[in-house]
PDB file of C-alpha atoms in Angstrom:
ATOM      1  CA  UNK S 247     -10.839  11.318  -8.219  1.00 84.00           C
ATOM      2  CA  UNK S 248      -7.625  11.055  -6.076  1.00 89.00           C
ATOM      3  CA  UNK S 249      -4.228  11.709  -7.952  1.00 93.00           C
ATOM      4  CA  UNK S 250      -1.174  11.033  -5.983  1.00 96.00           C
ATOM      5  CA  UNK S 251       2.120  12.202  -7.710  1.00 97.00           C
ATOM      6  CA  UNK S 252       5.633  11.492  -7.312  1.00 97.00           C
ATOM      7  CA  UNK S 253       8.699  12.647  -8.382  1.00 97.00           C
ATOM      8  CA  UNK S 254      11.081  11.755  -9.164  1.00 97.00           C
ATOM      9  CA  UNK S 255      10.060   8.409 -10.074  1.00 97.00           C
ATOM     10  CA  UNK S 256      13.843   7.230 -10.292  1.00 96.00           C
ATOM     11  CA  UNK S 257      16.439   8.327  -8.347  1.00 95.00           C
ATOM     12  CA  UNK S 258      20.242   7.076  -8.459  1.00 95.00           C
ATOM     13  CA  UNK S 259      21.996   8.834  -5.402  1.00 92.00           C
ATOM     14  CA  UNK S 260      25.418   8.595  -4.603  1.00 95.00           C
ATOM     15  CA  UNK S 261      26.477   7.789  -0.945  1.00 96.00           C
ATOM     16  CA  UNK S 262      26.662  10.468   1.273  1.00 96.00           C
ATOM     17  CA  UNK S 263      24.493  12.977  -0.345  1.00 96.00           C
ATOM     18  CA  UNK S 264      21.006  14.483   0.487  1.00 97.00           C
ATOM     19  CA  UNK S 265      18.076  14.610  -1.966  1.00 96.00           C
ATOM     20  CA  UNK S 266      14.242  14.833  -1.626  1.00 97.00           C
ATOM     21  CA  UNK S 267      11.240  13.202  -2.595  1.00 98.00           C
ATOM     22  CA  UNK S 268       8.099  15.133  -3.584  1.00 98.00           C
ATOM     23  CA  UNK S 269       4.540  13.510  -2.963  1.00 98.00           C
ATOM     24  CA  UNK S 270       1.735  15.538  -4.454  1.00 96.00           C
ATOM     25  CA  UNK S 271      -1.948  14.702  -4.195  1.00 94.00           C
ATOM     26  CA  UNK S 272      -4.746  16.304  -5.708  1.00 92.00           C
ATOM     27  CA  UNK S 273      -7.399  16.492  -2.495  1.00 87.00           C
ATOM     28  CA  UNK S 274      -7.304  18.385   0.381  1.00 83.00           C
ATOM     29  CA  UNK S 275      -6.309  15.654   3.021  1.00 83.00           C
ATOM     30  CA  UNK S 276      -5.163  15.879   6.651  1.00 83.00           C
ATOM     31  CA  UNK S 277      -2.827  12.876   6.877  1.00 89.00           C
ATOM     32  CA  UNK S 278       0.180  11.243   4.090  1.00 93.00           C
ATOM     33  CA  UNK S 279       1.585   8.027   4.662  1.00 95.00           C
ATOM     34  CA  UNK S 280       4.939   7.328   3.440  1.00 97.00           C
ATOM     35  CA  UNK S 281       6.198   3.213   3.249  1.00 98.00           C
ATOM     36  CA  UNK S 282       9.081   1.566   1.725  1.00 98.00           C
ATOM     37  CA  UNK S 283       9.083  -1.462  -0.708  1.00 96.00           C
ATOM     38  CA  UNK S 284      12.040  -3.788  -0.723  1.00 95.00           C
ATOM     39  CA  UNK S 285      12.266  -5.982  -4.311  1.00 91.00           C
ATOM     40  CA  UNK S 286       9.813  -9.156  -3.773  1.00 88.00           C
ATOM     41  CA  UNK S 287       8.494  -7.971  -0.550  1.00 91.00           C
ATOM     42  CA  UNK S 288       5.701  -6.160   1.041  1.00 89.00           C
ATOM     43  CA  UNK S 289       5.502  -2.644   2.135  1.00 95.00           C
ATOM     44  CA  UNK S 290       6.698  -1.093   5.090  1.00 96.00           C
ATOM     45  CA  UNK S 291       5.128   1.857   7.072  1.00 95.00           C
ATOM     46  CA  UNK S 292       7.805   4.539   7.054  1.00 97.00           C
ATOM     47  CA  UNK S 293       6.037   7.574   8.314  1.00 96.00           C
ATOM     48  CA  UNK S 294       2.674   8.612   9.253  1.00 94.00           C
ATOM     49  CA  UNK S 295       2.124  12.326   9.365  1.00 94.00           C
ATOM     50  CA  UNK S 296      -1.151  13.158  10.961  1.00 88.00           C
ATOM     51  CA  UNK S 297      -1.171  16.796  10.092  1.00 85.00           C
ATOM     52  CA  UNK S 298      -0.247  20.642   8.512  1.00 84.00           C
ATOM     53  CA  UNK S 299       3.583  20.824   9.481  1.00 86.00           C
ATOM     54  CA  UNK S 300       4.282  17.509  10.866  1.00 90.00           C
ATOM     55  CA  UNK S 301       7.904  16.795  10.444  1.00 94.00           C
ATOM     56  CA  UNK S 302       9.154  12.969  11.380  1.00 96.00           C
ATOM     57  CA  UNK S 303      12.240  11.937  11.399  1.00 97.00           C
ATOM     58  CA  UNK S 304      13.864   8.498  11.566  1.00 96.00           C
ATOM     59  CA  UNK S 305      17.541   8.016  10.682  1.00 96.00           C
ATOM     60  CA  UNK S 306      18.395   9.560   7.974  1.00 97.00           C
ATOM     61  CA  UNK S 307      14.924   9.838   6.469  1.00 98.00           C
ATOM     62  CA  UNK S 308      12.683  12.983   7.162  1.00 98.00           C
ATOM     63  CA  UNK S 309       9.136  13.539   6.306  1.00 98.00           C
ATOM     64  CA  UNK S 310       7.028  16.514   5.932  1.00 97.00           C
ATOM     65  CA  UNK S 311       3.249  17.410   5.282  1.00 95.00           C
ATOM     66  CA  UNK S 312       1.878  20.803   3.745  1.00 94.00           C
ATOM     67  CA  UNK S 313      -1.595  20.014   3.404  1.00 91.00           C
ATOM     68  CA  UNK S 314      -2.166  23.457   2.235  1.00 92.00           C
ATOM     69  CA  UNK S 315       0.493  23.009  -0.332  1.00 93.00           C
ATOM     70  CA  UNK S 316      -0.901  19.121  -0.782  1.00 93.00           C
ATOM     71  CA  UNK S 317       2.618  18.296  -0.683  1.00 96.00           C
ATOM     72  CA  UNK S 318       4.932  15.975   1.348  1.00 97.00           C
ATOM     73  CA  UNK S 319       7.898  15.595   0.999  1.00 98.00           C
ATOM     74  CA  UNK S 320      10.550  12.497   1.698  1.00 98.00           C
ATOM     75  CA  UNK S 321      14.347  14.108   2.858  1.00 98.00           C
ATOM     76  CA  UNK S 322      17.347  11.705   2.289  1.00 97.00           C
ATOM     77  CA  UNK S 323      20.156  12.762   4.391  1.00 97.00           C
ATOM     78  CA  UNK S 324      23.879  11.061   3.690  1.00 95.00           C
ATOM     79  CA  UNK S 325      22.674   8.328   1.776  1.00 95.00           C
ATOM     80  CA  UNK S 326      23.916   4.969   2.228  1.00 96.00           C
ATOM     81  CA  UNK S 327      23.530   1.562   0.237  1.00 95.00           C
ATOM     82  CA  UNK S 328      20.946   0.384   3.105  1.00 96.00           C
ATOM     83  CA  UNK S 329      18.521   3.176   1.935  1.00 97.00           C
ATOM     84  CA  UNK S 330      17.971   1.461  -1.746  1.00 97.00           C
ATOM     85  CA  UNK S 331      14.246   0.662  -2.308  1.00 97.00           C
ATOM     86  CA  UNK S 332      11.261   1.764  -3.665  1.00 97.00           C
ATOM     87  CA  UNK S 333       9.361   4.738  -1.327  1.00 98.00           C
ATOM     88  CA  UNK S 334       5.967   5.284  -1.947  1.00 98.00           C
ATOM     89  CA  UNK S 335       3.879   7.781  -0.569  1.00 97.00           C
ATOM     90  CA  UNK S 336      -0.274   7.359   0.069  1.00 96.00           C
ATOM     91  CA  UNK S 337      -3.252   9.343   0.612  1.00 93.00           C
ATOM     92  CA  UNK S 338      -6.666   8.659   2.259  1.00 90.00           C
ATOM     93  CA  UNK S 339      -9.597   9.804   0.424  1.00 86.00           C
ATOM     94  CA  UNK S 340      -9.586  13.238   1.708  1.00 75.00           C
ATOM     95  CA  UNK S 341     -12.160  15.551   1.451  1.00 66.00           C
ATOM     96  CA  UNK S 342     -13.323  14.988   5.115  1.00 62.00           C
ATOM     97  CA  UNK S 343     -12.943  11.353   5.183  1.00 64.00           C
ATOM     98  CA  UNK S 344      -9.611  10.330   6.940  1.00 62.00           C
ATOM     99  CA  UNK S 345      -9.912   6.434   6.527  1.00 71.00           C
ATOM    100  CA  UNK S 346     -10.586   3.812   4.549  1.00 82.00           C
ATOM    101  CA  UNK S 347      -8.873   3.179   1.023  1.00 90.00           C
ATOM    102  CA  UNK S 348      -4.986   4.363   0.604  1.00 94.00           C
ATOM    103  CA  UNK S 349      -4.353   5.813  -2.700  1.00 95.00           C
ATOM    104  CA  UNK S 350      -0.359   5.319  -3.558  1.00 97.00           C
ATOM    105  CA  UNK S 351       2.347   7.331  -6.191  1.00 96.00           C
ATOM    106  CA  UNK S 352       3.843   5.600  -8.518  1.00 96.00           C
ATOM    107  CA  UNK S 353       7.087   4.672  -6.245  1.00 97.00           C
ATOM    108  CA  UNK S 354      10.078   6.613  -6.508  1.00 97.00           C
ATOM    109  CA  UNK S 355      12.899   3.920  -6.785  1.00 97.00           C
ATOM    110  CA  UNK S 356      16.024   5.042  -5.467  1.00 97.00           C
ATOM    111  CA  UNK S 357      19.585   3.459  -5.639  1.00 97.00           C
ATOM    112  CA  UNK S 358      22.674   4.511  -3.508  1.00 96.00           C
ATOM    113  CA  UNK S 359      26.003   3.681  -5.302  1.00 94.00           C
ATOM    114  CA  UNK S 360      29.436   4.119  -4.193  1.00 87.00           C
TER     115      UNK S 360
ATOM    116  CA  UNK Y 827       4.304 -10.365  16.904  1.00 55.00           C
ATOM    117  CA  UNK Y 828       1.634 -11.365  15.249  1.00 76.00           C
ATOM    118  CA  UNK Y 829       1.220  -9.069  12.260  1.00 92.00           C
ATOM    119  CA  UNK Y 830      -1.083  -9.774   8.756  1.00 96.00           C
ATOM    120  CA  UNK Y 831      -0.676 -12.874   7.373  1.00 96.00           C
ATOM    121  CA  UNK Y 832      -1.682 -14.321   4.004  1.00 97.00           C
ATOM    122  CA  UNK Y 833      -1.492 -17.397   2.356  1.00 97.00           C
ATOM    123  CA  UNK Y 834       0.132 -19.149  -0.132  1.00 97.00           C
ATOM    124  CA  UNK Y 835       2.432 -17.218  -0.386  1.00 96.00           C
ATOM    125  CA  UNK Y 836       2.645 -17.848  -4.372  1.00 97.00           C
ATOM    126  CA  UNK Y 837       0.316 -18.989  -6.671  1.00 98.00           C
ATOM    127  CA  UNK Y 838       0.787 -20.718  -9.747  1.00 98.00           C
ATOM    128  CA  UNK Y 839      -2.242 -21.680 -12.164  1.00 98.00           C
ATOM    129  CA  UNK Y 840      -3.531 -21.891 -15.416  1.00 98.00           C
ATOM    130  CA  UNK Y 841      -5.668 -19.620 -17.010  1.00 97.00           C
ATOM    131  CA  UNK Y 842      -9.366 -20.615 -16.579  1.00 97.00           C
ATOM    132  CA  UNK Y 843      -8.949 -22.252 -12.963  1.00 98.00           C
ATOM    133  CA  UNK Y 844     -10.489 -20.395 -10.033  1.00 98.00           C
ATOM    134  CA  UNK Y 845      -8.300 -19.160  -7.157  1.00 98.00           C
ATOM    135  CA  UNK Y 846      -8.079 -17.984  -3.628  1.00 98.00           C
ATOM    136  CA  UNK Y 847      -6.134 -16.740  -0.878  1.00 98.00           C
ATOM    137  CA  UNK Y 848      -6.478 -16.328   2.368  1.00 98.00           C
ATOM    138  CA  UNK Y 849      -5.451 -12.825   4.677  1.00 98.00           C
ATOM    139  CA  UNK Y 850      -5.619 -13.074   8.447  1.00 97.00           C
ATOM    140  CA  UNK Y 851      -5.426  -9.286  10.211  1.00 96.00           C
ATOM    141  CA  UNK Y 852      -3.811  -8.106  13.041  1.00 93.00           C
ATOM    142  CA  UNK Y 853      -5.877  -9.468  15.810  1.00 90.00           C
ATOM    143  CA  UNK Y 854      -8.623  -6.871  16.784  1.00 83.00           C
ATOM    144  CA  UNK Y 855      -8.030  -4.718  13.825  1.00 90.00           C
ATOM    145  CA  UNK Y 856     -11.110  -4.036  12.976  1.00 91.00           C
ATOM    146  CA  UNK Y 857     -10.795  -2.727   8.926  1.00 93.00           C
ATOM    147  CA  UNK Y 858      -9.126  -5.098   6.305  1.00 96.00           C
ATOM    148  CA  UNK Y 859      -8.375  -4.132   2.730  1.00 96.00           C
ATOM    149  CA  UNK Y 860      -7.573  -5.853   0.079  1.00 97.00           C
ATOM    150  CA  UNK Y 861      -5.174  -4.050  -3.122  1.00 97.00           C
ATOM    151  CA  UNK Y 862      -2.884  -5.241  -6.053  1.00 97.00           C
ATOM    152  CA  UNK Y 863       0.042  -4.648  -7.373  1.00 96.00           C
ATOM    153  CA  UNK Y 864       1.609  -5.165 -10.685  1.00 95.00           C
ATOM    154  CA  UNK Y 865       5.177  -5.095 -11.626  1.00 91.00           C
ATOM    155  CA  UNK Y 866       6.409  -0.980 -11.465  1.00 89.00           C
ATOM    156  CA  UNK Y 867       3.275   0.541 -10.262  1.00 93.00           C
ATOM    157  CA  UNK Y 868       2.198   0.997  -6.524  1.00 94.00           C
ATOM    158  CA  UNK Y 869      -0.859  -0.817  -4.977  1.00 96.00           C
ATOM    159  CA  UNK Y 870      -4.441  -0.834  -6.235  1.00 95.00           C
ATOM    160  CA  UNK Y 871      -7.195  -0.770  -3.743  1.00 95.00           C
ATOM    161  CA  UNK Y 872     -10.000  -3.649  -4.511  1.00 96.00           C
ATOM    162  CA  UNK Y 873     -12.018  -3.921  -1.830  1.00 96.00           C
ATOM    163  CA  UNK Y 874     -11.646  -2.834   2.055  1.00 93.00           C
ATOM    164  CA  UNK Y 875     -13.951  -4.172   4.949  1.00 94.00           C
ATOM    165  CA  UNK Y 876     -15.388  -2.962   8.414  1.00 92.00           C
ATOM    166  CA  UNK Y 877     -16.106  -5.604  10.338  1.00 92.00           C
ATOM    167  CA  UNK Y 878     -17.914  -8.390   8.171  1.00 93.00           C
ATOM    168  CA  UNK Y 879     -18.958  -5.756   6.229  1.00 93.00           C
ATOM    169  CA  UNK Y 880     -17.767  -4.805   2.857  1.00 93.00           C
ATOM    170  CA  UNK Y 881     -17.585  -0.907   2.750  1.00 91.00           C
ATOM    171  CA  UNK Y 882     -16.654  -0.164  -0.724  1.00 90.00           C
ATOM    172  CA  UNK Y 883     -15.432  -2.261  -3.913  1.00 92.00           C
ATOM    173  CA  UNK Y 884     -13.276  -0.596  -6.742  1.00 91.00           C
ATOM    174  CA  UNK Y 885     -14.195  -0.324 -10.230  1.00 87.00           C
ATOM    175  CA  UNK Y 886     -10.853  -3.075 -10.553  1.00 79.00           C
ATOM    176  CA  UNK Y 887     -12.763  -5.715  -8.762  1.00 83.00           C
ATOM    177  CA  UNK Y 888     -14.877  -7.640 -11.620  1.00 86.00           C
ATOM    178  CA  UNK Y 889     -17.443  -9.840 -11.508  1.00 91.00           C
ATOM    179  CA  UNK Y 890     -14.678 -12.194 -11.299  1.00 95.00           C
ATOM    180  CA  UNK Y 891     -13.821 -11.336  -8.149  1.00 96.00           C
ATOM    181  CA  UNK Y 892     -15.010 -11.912  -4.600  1.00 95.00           C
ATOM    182  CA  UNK Y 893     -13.894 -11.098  -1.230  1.00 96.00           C
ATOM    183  CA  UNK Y 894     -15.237 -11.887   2.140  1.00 96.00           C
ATOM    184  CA  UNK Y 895     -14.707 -11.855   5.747  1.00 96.00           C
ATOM    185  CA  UNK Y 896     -17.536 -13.768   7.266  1.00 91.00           C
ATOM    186  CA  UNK Y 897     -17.212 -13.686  11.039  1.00 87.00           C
ATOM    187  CA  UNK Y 898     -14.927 -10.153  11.007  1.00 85.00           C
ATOM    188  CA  UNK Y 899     -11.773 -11.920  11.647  1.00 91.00           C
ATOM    189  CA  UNK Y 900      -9.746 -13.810   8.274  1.00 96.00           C
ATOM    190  CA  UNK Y 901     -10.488 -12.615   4.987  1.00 97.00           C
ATOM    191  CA  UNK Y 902     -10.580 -14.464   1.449  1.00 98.00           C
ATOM    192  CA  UNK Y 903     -10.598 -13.368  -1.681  1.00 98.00           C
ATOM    193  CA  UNK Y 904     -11.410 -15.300  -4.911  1.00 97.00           C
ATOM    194  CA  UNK Y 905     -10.848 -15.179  -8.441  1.00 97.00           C
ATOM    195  CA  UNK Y 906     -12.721 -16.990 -11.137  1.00 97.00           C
ATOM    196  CA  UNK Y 907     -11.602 -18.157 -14.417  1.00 97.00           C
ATOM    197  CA  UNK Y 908      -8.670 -16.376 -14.292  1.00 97.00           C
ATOM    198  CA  UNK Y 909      -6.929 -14.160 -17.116  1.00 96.00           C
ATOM    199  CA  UNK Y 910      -3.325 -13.649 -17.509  1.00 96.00           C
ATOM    200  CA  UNK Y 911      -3.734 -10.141 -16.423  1.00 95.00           C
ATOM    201  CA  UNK Y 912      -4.857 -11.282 -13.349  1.00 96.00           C
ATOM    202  CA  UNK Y 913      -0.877 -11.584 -12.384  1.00 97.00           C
ATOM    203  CA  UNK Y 914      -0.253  -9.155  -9.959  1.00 96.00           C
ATOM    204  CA  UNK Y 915       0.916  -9.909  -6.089  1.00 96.00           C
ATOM    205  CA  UNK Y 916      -2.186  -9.225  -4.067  1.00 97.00           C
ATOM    206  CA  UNK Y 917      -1.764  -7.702  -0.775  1.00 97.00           C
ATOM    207  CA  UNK Y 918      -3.686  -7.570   2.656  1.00 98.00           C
ATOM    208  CA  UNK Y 919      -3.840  -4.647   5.137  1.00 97.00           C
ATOM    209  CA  UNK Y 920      -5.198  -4.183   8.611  1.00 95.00           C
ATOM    210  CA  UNK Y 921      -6.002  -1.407  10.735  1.00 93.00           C
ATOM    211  CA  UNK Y 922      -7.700   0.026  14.046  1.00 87.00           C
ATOM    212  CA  UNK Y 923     -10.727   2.213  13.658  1.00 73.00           C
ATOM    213  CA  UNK Y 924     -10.087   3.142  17.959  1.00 70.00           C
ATOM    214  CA  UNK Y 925      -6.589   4.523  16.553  1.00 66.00           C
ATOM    215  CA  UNK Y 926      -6.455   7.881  15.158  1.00 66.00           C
ATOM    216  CA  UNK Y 927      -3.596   7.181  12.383  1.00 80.00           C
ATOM    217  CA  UNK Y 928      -5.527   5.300  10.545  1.00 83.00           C
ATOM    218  CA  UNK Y 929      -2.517   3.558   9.692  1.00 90.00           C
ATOM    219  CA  UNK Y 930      -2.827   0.637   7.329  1.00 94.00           C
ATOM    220  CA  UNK Y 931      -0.158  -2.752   8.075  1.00 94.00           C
ATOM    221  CA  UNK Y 932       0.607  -4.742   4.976  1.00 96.00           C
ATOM    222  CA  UNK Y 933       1.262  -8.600   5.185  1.00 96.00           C
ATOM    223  CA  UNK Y 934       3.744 -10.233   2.906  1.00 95.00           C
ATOM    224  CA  UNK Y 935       1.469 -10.718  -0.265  1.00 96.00           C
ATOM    225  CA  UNK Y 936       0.528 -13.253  -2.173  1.00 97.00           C
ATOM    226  CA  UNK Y 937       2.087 -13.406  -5.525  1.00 97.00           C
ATOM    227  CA  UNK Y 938      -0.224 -15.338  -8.429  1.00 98.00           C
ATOM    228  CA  UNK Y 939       0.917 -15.825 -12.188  1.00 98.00           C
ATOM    229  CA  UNK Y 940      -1.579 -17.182 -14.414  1.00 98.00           C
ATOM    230  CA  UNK Y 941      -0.305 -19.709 -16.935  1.00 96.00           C
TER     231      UNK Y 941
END
């Protein structure tokens, strides 16, 4: 069975500094998909990162995929209050089969204070 | 823009009373899936269609449960006599088999508490 793993799982950041995420799953899989979670809403898709060493970058977020590693990872750069959510990353079943159900992480909540 | 849809939006009932809620996809998006969330935790997959057809159902999904999508297009899912630990929000994704991502698009949820 599919284990997705994030850590942390919180994360209280302080405006203007970097940290990172860490997204490990447990079969081999060519693609991680990273979304964000806003209190009472749905999820938004973030980052989808298709394959071994794709690096994406939007703002001040950066994503990563070792799929030999089965590891992503989720770069904060110069954090500001805007970037407060809940980031989850998500797996597809893996083991040859690129679609269908996502397995998630737990969520990594992060809060950006002054 | 004419991303997923569901409806209501909230649900309120009392434990016992059967439910259901609606998901419309992104038009032409050919796969639907249906997951839940609870309060801390990230989503559950239930159920996920191609088509009209229904792929694969989780262990999660009771008897109690039911989804369908009967012409491909909108999906429903139903809940009999439901249990308190039925509260959850209950999202809806789409995506596009002809697309190589694979990317799934979540609508807004629907968010039930059981009485």
């Amino acid at each position: 069975e599919l284990k997705v793993e994030q850590n942390p799982l919180f994360l209280s950041m302080q405006e203007g500094k970097n940290y990172t995420i860490y997204c490990n799953y447990s079969t081999t899989s060519d693609r991680l998909y990273w979304y964000r979670q806003d209190p009472g809403k749905s999820l938004e898709s973030l980052f989808v990162l298709l394959s071994n060493g794709a690096v994406k970058q939007e703002g001040r977020l950066m994503a990563s995929l070792d799929t030999k590693a089965r590891l992503s990872t989720l770069h904060i750069t110069a954090a500001v209050h805007d970037l407060s959510a809940t980031y989850f990353c998500a797996s597809p079943p893996g083991g040859g089969t690129s679609y269908g159900k996502l397995t998630f992480g737990q969520g990594t909540i992060l809060t950006v204070h002054p | 823009d004419t991303g997923v849809s569901q409806d209501p939006r909230h649900k309120i009932t009392k434990r016992g009373q059967n439910v259901t809620f609606r998901c419309d996809p992104i038009s032409e998006h050919n796969r639907l899936y249906w997951y839940r969330q609870t309060l801390g935790q990230g989503p559950e997959f239930l159920t996920y269609f191609q088509n009209e057809a229904q792929l694969e159902k989780s262990r999660l999904l009771s008897d109690r449960f039911s989804a369908e999508r009967p012409k491909g297009s909108f999906s429903t899912l139903e809940i009999q006599r439901t249990e308190q630990g039925d509260s959850a929000m209950y999202l809806c994704a789409s995506s596009d088999r002809l697309h190589s991502s694979g990317e799934q698009f979540f609508g807004p949820g629907t968010r039930l508490t059981v009485l």
